[in-house]
mmCIF file of C-alpha atoms in Angstrom:
data_model
loop_
_atom_site.group_PDB
_atom_site.id
_atom_site.type_symbol
_atom_site.label_atom_id
_atom_site.label_comp_id
_atom_site.label_asym_id
_atom_site.label_seq_id
_atom_site.Cartn_x
_atom_site.Cartn_y
_atom_site.Cartn_z
ATOM 1 C CA MET A 1 16.893 142.283 166.682
ATOM 2 C CA LYS A 2 19.642 139.747 166.055
ATOM 3 C CA ILE A 3 23.131 140.446 164.706
ATOM 4 C CA THR A 4 25.795 138.031 163.494
ATOM 5 C CA ALA A 5 29.275 139.227 162.513
ATOM 6 C CA THR A 6 32.858 137.986 162.559
ATOM 7 C CA LYS A 7 35.366 139.124 165.150
ATOM 8 C CA LYS A 8 37.542 140.906 162.572
ATOM 9 C CA ASP A 9 34.621 142.947 161.223
ATOM 10 C CA LEU A 10 33.521 143.951 164.718
ATOM 11 C CA VAL A 11 37.098 144.877 165.680
ATOM 12 C CA ALA A 12 37.436 147.067 162.573
ATOM 13 C CA ALA A 13 34.274 148.976 163.529
ATOM 14 C CA LEU A 14 35.270 149.160 167.201
ATOM 15 C CA GLN A 15 38.574 150.838 166.366
ATOM 16 C CA ILE A 16 36.579 153.827 165.145
ATOM 17 C CA ALA A 17 33.332 153.726 167.132
ATOM 18 C CA SER A 18 35.052 153.335 170.513
ATOM 19 C CA LEU A 19 36.763 156.732 170.061
ATOM 20 C CA GLY A 20 33.573 158.476 171.176
ATOM 21 C CA VAL A 21 32.900 156.432 174.303
ATOM 22 C CA ALA A 22 32.984 158.149 177.704
ATOM 23 C CA SER A 23 34.233 156.613 180.927
ATOM 24 C CA GLY A 24 31.765 155.955 183.744
ATOM 25 C CA GLU A 25 29.138 153.534 184.947
ATOM 26 C CA ASP A 26 27.214 151.088 182.752
ATOM 27 C CA SER A 27 24.018 152.965 183.623
ATOM 28 C CA ASP A 28 25.278 156.009 181.638
ATOM 29 C CA ILE A 29 24.478 155.752 177.913
ATOM 30 C CA ARG A 30 27.623 157.745 177.109
ATOM 31 C CA THR A 31 29.614 154.630 178.097
ATOM 32 C CA HIS A 32 27.654 152.482 175.638
ATOM 33 C CA LEU A 33 27.951 151.677 171.962
ATOM 34 C CA LEU A 34 24.748 151.900 169.975
ATOM 35 C CA LEU A 35 24.080 149.345 167.236
ATOM 36 C CA ARG A 36 21.613 150.600 164.650
ATOM 37 C CA TYR A 37 20.186 149.016 161.504
ATOM 38 C CA LEU A 38 19.760 151.763 158.908
ATOM 39 C CA ASN A 39 19.459 151.706 155.130
ATOM 40 C CA GLY A 40 20.412 148.052 154.993
ATOM 41 C CA LYS A 41 23.627 148.478 157.011
ATOM 42 C CA LEU A 42 24.617 147.893 160.616
ATOM 43 C CA GLN A 43 26.089 150.978 162.245
ATOM 44 C CA MET A 44 28.084 151.154 165.475
ATOM 45 C CA LEU A 45 27.896 154.605 167.128
ATOM 46 C CA SER A 46 29.144 156.415 170.227
ATOM 47 C CA ASN A 47 28.756 159.860 171.767
ATOM 48 C CA ASN A 48 30.618 160.887 174.918
ATOM 49 C CA GLY A 49 28.105 163.673 175.578
ATOM 50 C CA SER A 50 30.856 166.285 175.526
ATOM 51 C CA ARG A 51 32.776 166.868 172.297
ATOM 52 C CA ILE A 52 33.320 163.521 170.558
ATOM 53 C CA THR A 53 31.038 161.346 168.434
ATOM 54 C CA ALA A 54 32.037 158.387 166.294
ATOM 55 C CA SER A 55 30.417 155.887 163.972
ATOM 56 C CA ALA A 56 31.411 152.980 161.750
ATOM 57 C CA VAL A 57 29.661 150.403 159.604
ATOM 58 C CA VAL A 58 30.071 146.762 160.574
ATOM 59 C CA VAL A 59 30.692 145.268 157.147
ATOM 60 C CA ASN A 60 29.236 141.875 156.212
ATOM 61 C CA ALA A 61 27.009 141.848 159.320
ATOM 62 C CA LYS A 62 23.814 139.791 159.134
ATOM 63 C CA VAL A 63 20.792 141.434 160.758
ATOM 64 C CA THR A 64 17.427 139.768 161.286
ATOM 65 C CA GLY A 65 14.251 140.756 163.080
ATOM 66 C CA ALA A 66 14.844 144.478 162.587
ATOM 67 C CA LYS A 67 13.151 147.277 160.704
ATOM 68 C CA ASP A 68 14.933 150.368 159.449
ATOM 69 C CA GLY A 69 16.089 152.536 162.348
ATOM 70 C CA ASP A 70 15.937 149.862 165.049
ATOM 71 C CA ALA A 71 18.755 150.091 167.597
ATOM 72 C CA PHE A 72 19.996 148.867 170.954
ATOM 73 C CA THR A 73 23.012 149.577 173.160
ATOM 74 C CA VAL A 74 25.774 147.516 174.749
ATOM 75 C CA PRO A 75 28.249 148.642 177.450
ATOM 76 C CA SER A 76 31.390 149.425 175.470
ATOM 77 C CA TRP A 77 34.099 148.103 177.768
ATOM 78 C CA ARG A 78 32.252 144.840 178.352
ATOM 79 C CA PHE A 79 31.584 144.362 174.639
ATOM 80 C CA GLU A 80 35.214 145.067 173.724
ATOM 81 C CA LYS A 81 36.439 142.596 176.344
ATOM 82 C CA PHE A 82 34.008 139.936 175.089
ATOM 83 C CA VAL A 83 35.136 140.408 171.473
ATOM 84 C CA ALA A 84 38.808 140.270 172.484
ATOM 85 C CA LEU A 85 38.247 136.862 174.143
ATOM 86 C CA VAL A 86 37.159 135.360 170.817
ATOM 87 C CA LYS A 87 40.249 133.629 169.421
ATOM 88 C CA GLY A 88 39.647 133.347 165.689
ATOM 89 C CA ASP A 89 39.336 136.456 163.509
ATOM 90 C CA ASP A 90 36.762 134.659 161.363
ATOM 91 C CA ASP A 91 34.821 133.275 164.327
ATOM 92 C CA GLU A 92 31.252 134.531 164.463
ATOM 93 C CA ILE A 93 29.690 136.504 167.301
ATOM 94 C CA THR A 94 25.942 136.828 167.774
ATOM 95 C CA LEU A 95 24.096 139.602 169.607
ATOM 96 C CA ASP A 96 20.406 139.007 170.263
ATOM 97 C CA ASN A 97 18.497 141.909 171.822
ATOM 98 C CA ALA A 98 14.993 141.711 173.274
ATOM 99 C CA ASP A 99 13.189 143.428 176.168
ATOM 100 C CA GLY A 100 16.221 145.475 177.226
ATOM 101 C CA ILE A 101 18.560 142.481 177.471
ATOM 102 C CA THR A 102 21.295 141.622 174.959
ATOM 103 C CA LYS A 103 22.532 138.037 174.781
ATOM 104 C CA ALA A 104 26.094 137.788 173.445
ATOM 105 C CA THR A 105 27.186 134.417 172.081
ATOM 106 C CA SER A 106 30.531 133.055 170.876
ATOM 107 C CA LYS A 107 32.040 129.557 170.775
ATOM 108 C CA ARG A 108 32.865 129.960 174.465
ATOM 109 C CA GLY A 109 29.251 130.464 175.522
ATOM 110 C CA THR A 110 26.521 133.058 176.101
ATOM 111 C CA GLY A 111 26.394 136.024 178.466
ATOM 112 C CA LYS A 112 23.916 138.849 179.006
ATOM 113 C CA TRP A 113 24.083 142.654 179.301
ATOM 114 C CA ALA A 114 21.462 145.218 180.190
ATOM 115 C CA SER A 115 20.792 147.567 177.281
ATOM 116 C CA LEU A 116 19.731 151.200 177.700
ATOM 117 C CA ASP A 117 16.976 153.114 175.961
ATOM 118 C CA PRO A 118 18.285 154.046 172.475
ATOM 119 C CA GLU A 119 15.924 157.034 172.446
ATOM 120 C CA THR A 120 18.198 158.757 174.974
ATOM 121 C CA PHE A 121 21.239 158.470 172.672
ATOM 122 C CA ARG A 122 22.446 161.773 171.167
ATOM 123 C CA TYR A 123 22.339 161.259 167.406
ATOM 124 C CA THR A 124 24.250 163.585 165.069
ATOM 125 C CA ASP A 125 22.640 162.593 161.745
ATOM 126 C CA LYS A 126 20.976 165.985 161.243
ATOM 127 C CA THR A 127 24.123 167.930 162.121
ATOM 128 C CA LEU A 128 26.229 165.847 159.738
ATOM 129 C CA ALA A 129 23.689 166.297 156.947
ATOM 130 C CA GLU A 130 23.801 170.075 157.451
ATOM 131 C CA SER A 131 27.621 170.219 157.453
ATOM 132 C CA LYS A 132 29.578 171.640 154.544
ATOM 133 C CA LEU A 133 32.269 169.601 152.809
ATOM 134 C CA ILE A 134 35.393 171.765 153.094
ATOM 135 C CA ALA A 135 38.062 169.489 151.679
ATOM 136 C CA THR A 136 39.081 165.931 150.890
ATOM 137 C CA VAL A 137 42.693 165.549 151.972
ATOM 138 C CA ASN A 138 45.436 163.039 152.668
ATOM 139 C CA MET A 139 44.888 161.615 156.152
ATOM 140 C CA GLU A 140 48.582 161.363 157.037
ATOM 141 C CA GLY A 141 49.191 164.997 156.063
ATOM 142 C CA LEU A 142 46.334 166.230 158.236
ATOM 143 C CA ALA A 143 47.480 164.079 161.159
ATOM 144 C CA LYS A 144 50.963 165.608 160.909
ATOM 145 C CA ILE A 145 49.530 169.141 161.075
ATOM 146 C CA LEU A 146 47.440 168.394 164.152
ATOM 147 C CA LEU A 147 50.197 166.498 165.964
ATOM 148 C CA TYR A 148 52.715 169.250 165.230
ATOM 149 C CA ASN A 149 50.462 171.982 166.579
ATOM 150 C CA LYS A 150 49.478 169.900 169.598
ATOM 151 C CA ASN A 151 52.976 170.518 170.950
ATOM 152 C CA PHE A 152 52.319 174.273 171.074
ATOM 153 C CA VAL A 153 48.761 174.312 172.441
ATOM 154 C CA SER A 154 48.375 175.805 175.918
ATOM 155 C CA ASP A 155 47.229 173.585 178.787
ATOM 156 C CA GLN A 156 45.979 176.556 180.837
ATOM 157 C CA GLU A 157 42.256 176.195 180.095
ATOM 158 C CA ASN A 158 41.043 178.149 183.135
ATOM 159 C CA LYS A 159 43.497 180.991 182.588
ATOM 160 C CA SER A 160 43.510 181.181 178.770
ATOM 161 C CA PRO A 161 40.662 179.174 177.221
ATOM 162 C CA ASN A 162 41.322 180.816 173.838
ATOM 163 C CA LEU A 163 44.791 179.221 173.660
ATOM 164 C CA VAL A 164 43.949 175.566 174.358
ATOM 165 C CA MET A 165 43.148 174.682 170.748
ATOM 166 C CA THR A 166 44.349 174.906 167.179
ATOM 167 C CA GLU A 167 42.323 177.004 164.746
ATOM 168 C CA CYS A 168 42.453 177.226 160.967
ATOM 169 C CA ARG A 169 42.278 180.622 159.257
ATOM 170 C CA ASN A 170 42.790 181.099 155.519
ATOM 171 C CA GLY A 171 44.507 177.745 155.210
ATOM 172 C CA VAL A 172 46.813 178.288 158.210
ATOM 173 C CA PHE A 173 46.525 176.250 161.422
ATOM 174 C CA TRP A 174 47.431 178.392 164.454
ATOM 175 C CA ALA A 175 48.473 177.303 167.941
ATOM 176 C CA THR A 176 50.245 178.971 170.863
ATOM 177 C CA ASP A 177 51.050 178.507 174.531
ATOM 178 C CA SER A 178 51.946 182.227 174.788
ATOM 179 C CA MET A 179 55.724 181.573 174.577
ATOM 180 C CA CYS A 180 55.758 179.592 171.341
ATOM 181 C CA ILE A 181 53.607 180.068 168.244
ATOM 182 C CA SER A 182 53.095 177.496 165.510
ATOM 183 C CA LEU A 183 51.642 178.174 162.065
ATOM 184 C CA VAL A 184 51.168 175.342 159.587
ATOM 185 C CA GLU A 185 49.803 176.212 156.160
ATOM 186 C CA ASN A 186 48.084 173.827 153.784
ATOM 187 C CA PRO A 187 46.267 175.401 150.793
ATOM 188 C CA GLU A 188 43.663 172.636 150.751
ATOM 189 C CA PHE A 189 42.194 174.163 153.935
ATOM 190 C CA ALA A 190 41.718 177.651 152.489
ATOM 191 C CA GLN A 191 37.966 177.525 153.240
ATOM 192 C CA SER A 192 38.287 175.941 156.669
ATOM 193 C CA THR A 193 37.478 177.578 160.004
ATOM 194 C CA LEU A 194 38.211 174.385 161.952
ATOM 195 C CA ARG A 195 38.782 174.852 165.690
ATOM 196 C CA ILE A 196 39.813 171.835 167.791
ATOM 197 C CA HIS A 197 40.634 171.585 171.489
ATOM 198 C CA GLY A 198 44.158 170.277 172.085
ATOM 199 C CA LYS A 199 42.878 167.370 174.170
ATOM 200 C CA ASP A 200 40.723 166.192 171.259
ATOM 201 C CA ILE A 201 43.642 165.871 168.837
ATOM 202 C CA GLY A 202 44.627 162.588 170.466
ATOM 203 C CA THR A 203 41.181 161.212 169.610
ATOM 204 C CA ILE A 204 41.238 162.325 165.990
ATOM 205 C CA THR A 205 44.692 161.087 165.018
ATOM 206 C CA PRO A 206 43.974 157.345 165.569
ATOM 207 C CA PHE A 207 41.041 157.745 163.187
ATOM 208 C CA LEU A 208 43.396 159.381 160.668
ATOM 209 C CA SER A 209 45.617 156.292 160.774
ATOM 210 C CA THR A 210 42.889 153.785 159.866
ATOM 211 C CA LYS A 211 44.378 151.026 157.727
ATOM 212 C CA GLY A 212 43.285 150.793 154.117
ATOM 213 C CA VAL A 213 42.195 154.428 153.829
ATOM 214 C CA ASP A 214 44.299 157.300 152.439
ATOM 215 C CA GLN A 215 41.824 160.171 152.164
ATOM 216 C CA VAL A 216 39.476 161.860 154.616
ATOM 217 C CA GLU A 217 36.624 164.295 154.062
ATOM 218 C CA VAL A 218 36.499 167.324 156.342
ATOM 219 C CA LEU A 219 32.970 168.623 156.905
ATOM 220 C CA GLU A 220 32.272 171.664 159.052
ATOM 221 C CA HIS A 221 29.227 172.843 160.975
ATOM 222 C CA ALA A 222 28.827 175.813 163.288
ATOM 223 C CA ASN A 223 29.170 173.498 166.273
ATOM 224 C CA VAL A 224 31.044 170.432 164.998
ATOM 225 C CA VAL A 225 33.752 169.388 162.566
ATOM 226 C CA PHE A 226 33.408 165.900 161.088
ATOM 227 C CA PHE A 227 36.118 163.701 159.631
ATOM 228 C CA ARG A 228 34.720 161.026 157.326
ATOM 229 C CA HIS A 229 36.234 158.223 155.285
ATOM 230 C CA PRO A 230 34.923 158.765 151.760
ATOM 231 C CA ASN A 231 35.193 155.257 150.347
ATOM 232 C CA ALA A 232 36.335 151.797 151.473
ATOM 233 C CA VAL A 233 35.843 151.885 155.258
ATOM 234 C CA GLU A 234 32.709 153.749 156.293
ATOM 235 C CA GLY A 235 33.652 155.663 159.430
ATOM 236 C CA THR A 236 33.107 159.126 160.864
ATOM 237 C CA VAL A 237 34.417 161.025 163.868
ATOM 238 C CA GLY A 238 32.847 164.303 164.968
ATOM 239 C CA VAL A 239 34.563 166.814 167.232
ATOM 240 C CA GLY A 240 32.769 169.669 168.945
ATOM 241 C CA ARG A 241 33.984 173.097 167.807
ATOM 242 C CA TRP A 242 35.731 174.795 170.737
ATOM 243 C CA VAL A 243 33.649 177.798 171.789
ATOM 244 C CA HIS A 244 36.517 180.244 172.381
ATOM 245 C CA GLU A 245 38.029 182.038 169.398
ATOM 246 C CA PHE A 246 41.779 182.057 168.835
ATOM 247 C CA PRO A 247 43.257 185.547 169.411
ATOM 248 C CA SER A 248 44.063 187.785 166.460
ATOM 249 C CA MET A 249 47.803 187.881 165.749
ATOM 250 C CA LYS A 250 49.935 189.460 163.053
ATOM 251 C CA ILE A 251 53.012 187.441 162.113
ATOM 252 C CA ASP A 252 55.073 187.947 158.967
ATOM 253 C CA ARG A 253 56.371 184.497 158.125
ATOM 254 C CA ASP A 254 58.411 185.913 155.241
ATOM 255 C CA GLU A 255 60.345 188.365 157.389
ATOM 256 C CA LYS A 256 64.042 187.516 157.215
ATOM 257 C CA PRO A 257 65.779 187.013 160.583
ATOM 258 C CA LYS A 258 68.645 189.346 161.449
ATOM 259 C CA CYS A 259 70.991 186.367 161.715
ATOM 260 C CA TRP A 260 70.820 182.595 161.828
ATOM 261 C CA PHE A 261 72.710 179.435 162.720
ATOM 262 C CA THR A 262 72.277 175.740 161.989
ATOM 263 C CA VAL A 263 73.142 172.848 164.313
ATOM 264 C CA SER A 264 72.818 169.094 164.148
ATOM 265 C CA ALA A 265 69.396 167.937 165.340
ATOM 266 C CA GLU A 266 70.938 164.767 166.755
ATOM 267 C CA SER A 267 73.591 166.721 168.686
ATOM 268 C CA LEU A 268 70.913 169.023 170.099
ATOM 269 C CA LYS A 269 68.782 166.066 171.192
ATOM 270 C CA GLU A 270 71.809 164.383 172.780
ATOM 271 C CA ALA A 271 72.614 167.590 174.674
ATOM 272 C CA LEU A 272 69.083 167.690 176.090
ATOM 273 C CA GLU A 273 69.336 164.031 177.071
ATOM 274 C CA PHE A 274 72.626 164.822 178.822
ATOM 275 C CA PHE A 275 70.919 167.591 180.797
ATOM 276 C CA GLY A 276 68.276 165.081 181.826
ATOM 277 C CA ALA A 277 70.913 163.425 183.999
ATOM 278 C CA PHE A 278 72.193 166.630 185.627
ATOM 279 C CA ALA A 279 69.777 169.566 185.298
ATOM 280 C CA GLN A 280 67.322 170.851 187.881
ATOM 281 C CA LYS A 281 64.016 169.046 187.486
ATOM 282 C CA ASP A 282 62.053 172.298 187.514
ATOM 283 C CA ASP A 283 64.223 174.064 184.921
ATOM 284 C CA THR A 284 61.938 174.538 181.922
ATOM 285 C CA GLN A 285 64.349 176.610 179.851
ATOM 286 C CA VAL A 286 67.355 175.888 177.654
ATOM 287 C CA ARG A 287 69.948 178.642 177.404
ATOM 288 C CA PHE A 288 71.899 179.397 174.230
ATOM 289 C CA ARG A 289 75.145 181.395 174.660
ATOM 290 C CA PHE A 290 77.440 182.691 171.942
ATOM 291 C CA GLU A 291 80.935 183.275 173.312
ATOM 292 C CA LYS A 292 83.103 182.071 170.425
ATOM 293 C CA PRO A 293 82.614 182.245 166.654
ATOM 294 C CA GLY A 294 81.293 179.095 165.021
ATOM 295 C CA GLU A 295 79.621 177.526 168.049
ATOM 296 C CA VAL A 296 76.802 177.809 170.550
ATOM 297 C CA ILE A 297 76.934 176.773 174.201
ATOM 298 C CA VAL A 298 73.682 175.090 175.230
ATOM 299 C CA SER A 299 73.077 174.903 178.975
ATOM 300 C CA MET A 300 70.615 174.257 181.795
ATOM 301 C CA ALA A 301 70.696 174.931 185.524
ATOM 302 C CA SER A 302 72.630 172.288 187.457
ATOM 303 C CA GLY A 303 70.710 170.035 189.807
ATOM 304 C CA SER A 304 73.694 170.145 192.146
ATOM 305 C CA GLY A 305 72.767 173.637 193.240
ATOM 306 C CA ALA A 306 75.963 175.092 191.750
ATOM 307 C CA SER A 307 75.676 178.596 190.360
ATOM 308 C CA GLU A 308 77.150 177.536 187.000
ATOM 309 C CA ASP A 309 74.993 175.818 184.406
ATOM 310 C CA ASP A 310 75.851 172.427 182.952
ATOM 311 C CA ASP A 311 77.057 173.081 179.390
ATOM 312 C CA GLN A 312 77.229 171.368 176.027
ATOM 313 C CA VAL A 313 79.034 172.925 173.043
ATOM 314 C CA LEU A 314 77.436 172.534 169.614
ATOM 315 C CA PRO A 315 79.392 173.603 166.500
ATOM 316 C CA PHE A 316 77.587 175.516 163.760
ATOM 317 C CA ILE A 317 76.984 173.634 160.519
ATOM 318 C CA GLU A 318 76.274 176.980 158.884
ATOM 319 C CA SER A 319 75.633 180.499 160.117
ATOM 320 C CA GLU A 320 75.144 184.046 158.897
ATOM 321 C CA LYS A 321 75.685 187.399 160.613
ATOM 322 C CA MET A 322 75.840 185.920 164.126
ATOM 323 C CA SER A 323 78.423 188.609 164.937
ATOM 324 C CA ASP A 324 75.599 191.159 164.550
ATOM 325 C CA PHE A 325 73.893 189.511 167.513
ATOM 326 C CA THR A 326 76.866 189.939 169.834
ATOM 327 C CA ASP A 327 77.672 193.377 168.423
ATOM 328 C CA ALA A 328 74.147 194.437 169.457
ATOM 329 C CA GLY A 329 75.096 193.685 173.068
ATOM 330 C CA PHE A 330 73.582 190.189 173.406
ATOM 331 C CA ASN A 331 75.417 187.076 174.456
ATOM 332 C CA GLY A 332 72.520 184.628 174.436
ATOM 333 C CA PHE A 333 68.857 183.827 175.063
ATOM 334 C CA SER A 334 66.642 181.207 176.723
ATOM 335 C CA LEU A 335 63.957 179.121 175.010
ATOM 336 C CA THR A 336 61.289 176.708 176.225
ATOM 337 C CA LYS A 337 62.877 173.306 176.744
ATOM 338 C CA THR A 338 59.949 171.200 175.534
ATOM 339 C CA ALA A 339 59.722 173.203 172.302
ATOM 340 C CA VAL A 340 63.448 172.873 171.614
ATOM 341 C CA GLY A 341 63.258 169.129 172.282
ATOM 342 C CA PHE A 342 60.292 168.718 169.968
ATOM 343 C CA LEU A 343 62.061 170.592 167.168
ATOM 344 C CA ALA A 344 65.160 168.432 167.607
ATOM 345 C CA ASP A 345 63.028 165.281 167.344
ATOM 346 C CA THR A 346 61.205 166.681 164.308
ATOM 347 C CA PHE A 347 64.345 167.444 162.318
ATOM 348 C CA ILE A 348 66.047 164.158 163.181
ATOM 349 C CA GLY A 349 63.371 162.659 160.955
ATOM 350 C CA GLU A 350 64.273 164.952 158.058
ATOM 351 C CA LYS A 351 66.881 164.213 155.369
ATOM 352 C CA GLU A 352 69.373 166.906 156.458
ATOM 353 C CA LYS A 353 68.934 166.165 160.201
ATOM 354 C CA GLN A 354 69.692 169.750 161.168
ATOM 355 C CA VAL A 355 67.815 172.675 162.710
ATOM 356 C CA ARG A 356 68.174 176.240 161.461
ATOM 357 C CA PHE A 357 67.396 178.876 164.086
ATOM 358 C CA GLY A 358 66.672 182.372 162.777
ATOM 359 C CA VAL A 359 67.371 185.058 165.395
ATOM 360 C CA THR A 360 65.649 188.465 165.580
ATOM 361 C CA TRP A 361 65.594 191.091 168.322
ATOM 362 C CA VAL A 362 63.861 194.357 169.126
ATOM 363 C CA LYS A 363 65.530 196.436 171.814
ATOM 364 C CA LYS A 364 66.137 194.042 174.752
ATOM 365 C CA ASN A 365 63.831 191.209 173.698
ATOM 366 C CA GLY A 366 63.647 188.902 170.728
ATOM 367 C CA TYR A 367 62.569 185.609 169.242
ATOM 368 C CA VAL A 368 63.793 182.638 167.264
ATOM 369 C CA THR A 369 62.080 181.225 164.166
ATOM 370 C CA VAL A 370 62.254 177.778 162.602
ATOM 371 C CA ARG A 371 60.704 177.033 159.212
ATOM 372 C CA HIS A 372 60.520 174.058 156.909
ATOM 373 C CA THR A 373 58.244 172.605 154.241
ATOM 374 C CA LYS A 374 57.254 168.996 153.842
ATOM 375 C CA ASP A 375 54.753 167.565 151.387
ATOM 376 C CA LYS A 376 52.041 170.246 151.099
ATOM 377 C CA ASN A 377 52.562 171.609 154.612
ATOM 378 C CA ASP A 378 54.561 174.763 155.373
ATOM 379 C CA TYR A 379 55.676 174.798 159.041
ATOM 380 C CA PHE A 380 56.633 178.043 160.783
ATOM 381 C CA THR A 381 57.466 178.094 164.491
ATOM 382 C CA LEU A 382 58.277 181.172 166.567
ATOM 383 C CA LEU A 383 59.830 180.871 170.028
ATOM 384 C CA LEU A 384 59.950 183.955 172.230
ATOM 385 C CA TRP A 385 63.004 184.547 174.397
ATOM 386 C CA HIS A 386 62.304 184.047 178.090
ATOM 387 C CA ARG A 387 62.991 187.130 180.126
ATOM 388 C CA LYS A 388 65.662 186.751 182.800
#
């Protein structure tokens, strides 16, 4: 089986197919790319043997000496390095496979790799064929949902395996690390039961940024969710469905907070950057204190060892009923630093560049809510107060 293709066409396929490659030795087929001639097209496939599979069509490839279904493998990292060494995007590369050896040729010369038995490759054709098309959606919008929720997925897999993913229920994507809860609603996913491990989101999002493609098909199977380009660029990424179910929670997103205040997102970010120079390295909380009307004191524990926090004063842009908070006997609360920082970064990118914190309490504990809508996505984030 002999293949001839230009560098640019191989690179375009590699950008997708390499997403499913595992790390390891060349003797492990999970570290290889599989090249298969099927239905008159050359496919490039990968399967890391765990949760990720990927495939792409090498457009304009010339294939000779092959019958339908013929395939061979090449070690991914070696192949990618070889392709990268080719200088011209339109320069041709030839792969000639016979008797378990693949000869790779470019203008620079010819080298050889050992190929592995393609029969041991884990194909997903049957699973994909059995999957149900759930939706065809804007790729950028879906990427934004997944990246937003990734910030609230737990990293405690051994302790709480049911919290290390995002799961879609009735059009709402859920995620939590037990202190913060994120819900992102998109009506196009009303039929979806998608469940993706947080670590896999970083693999999916590069696929969702493929140049020249705006839409992606979402197909779901009991064990896998597939993301497939419907038209121009033929590519697919499959992600194993996480086996643990997200816990059942009841959250009323339409409940009005007892009071609220709005601050500049840029000022909040700058305050956190200021604390980066002075705060204790192990302080994971940001404290909000309300001592005077019209402002909030944001603070973190001082790295000097002093008993007093390092403070920054942020004026309210707007507020409502904040006196009810202090009248109830509260003077402040603590929130997770990384979540506050992420929200500040998020709203800096918005037109108003401000964050509105809704405040609610029950007896001695409470929570803060942040909500906004962009494009078709409705974002609702709940941050529990840390107990002292």
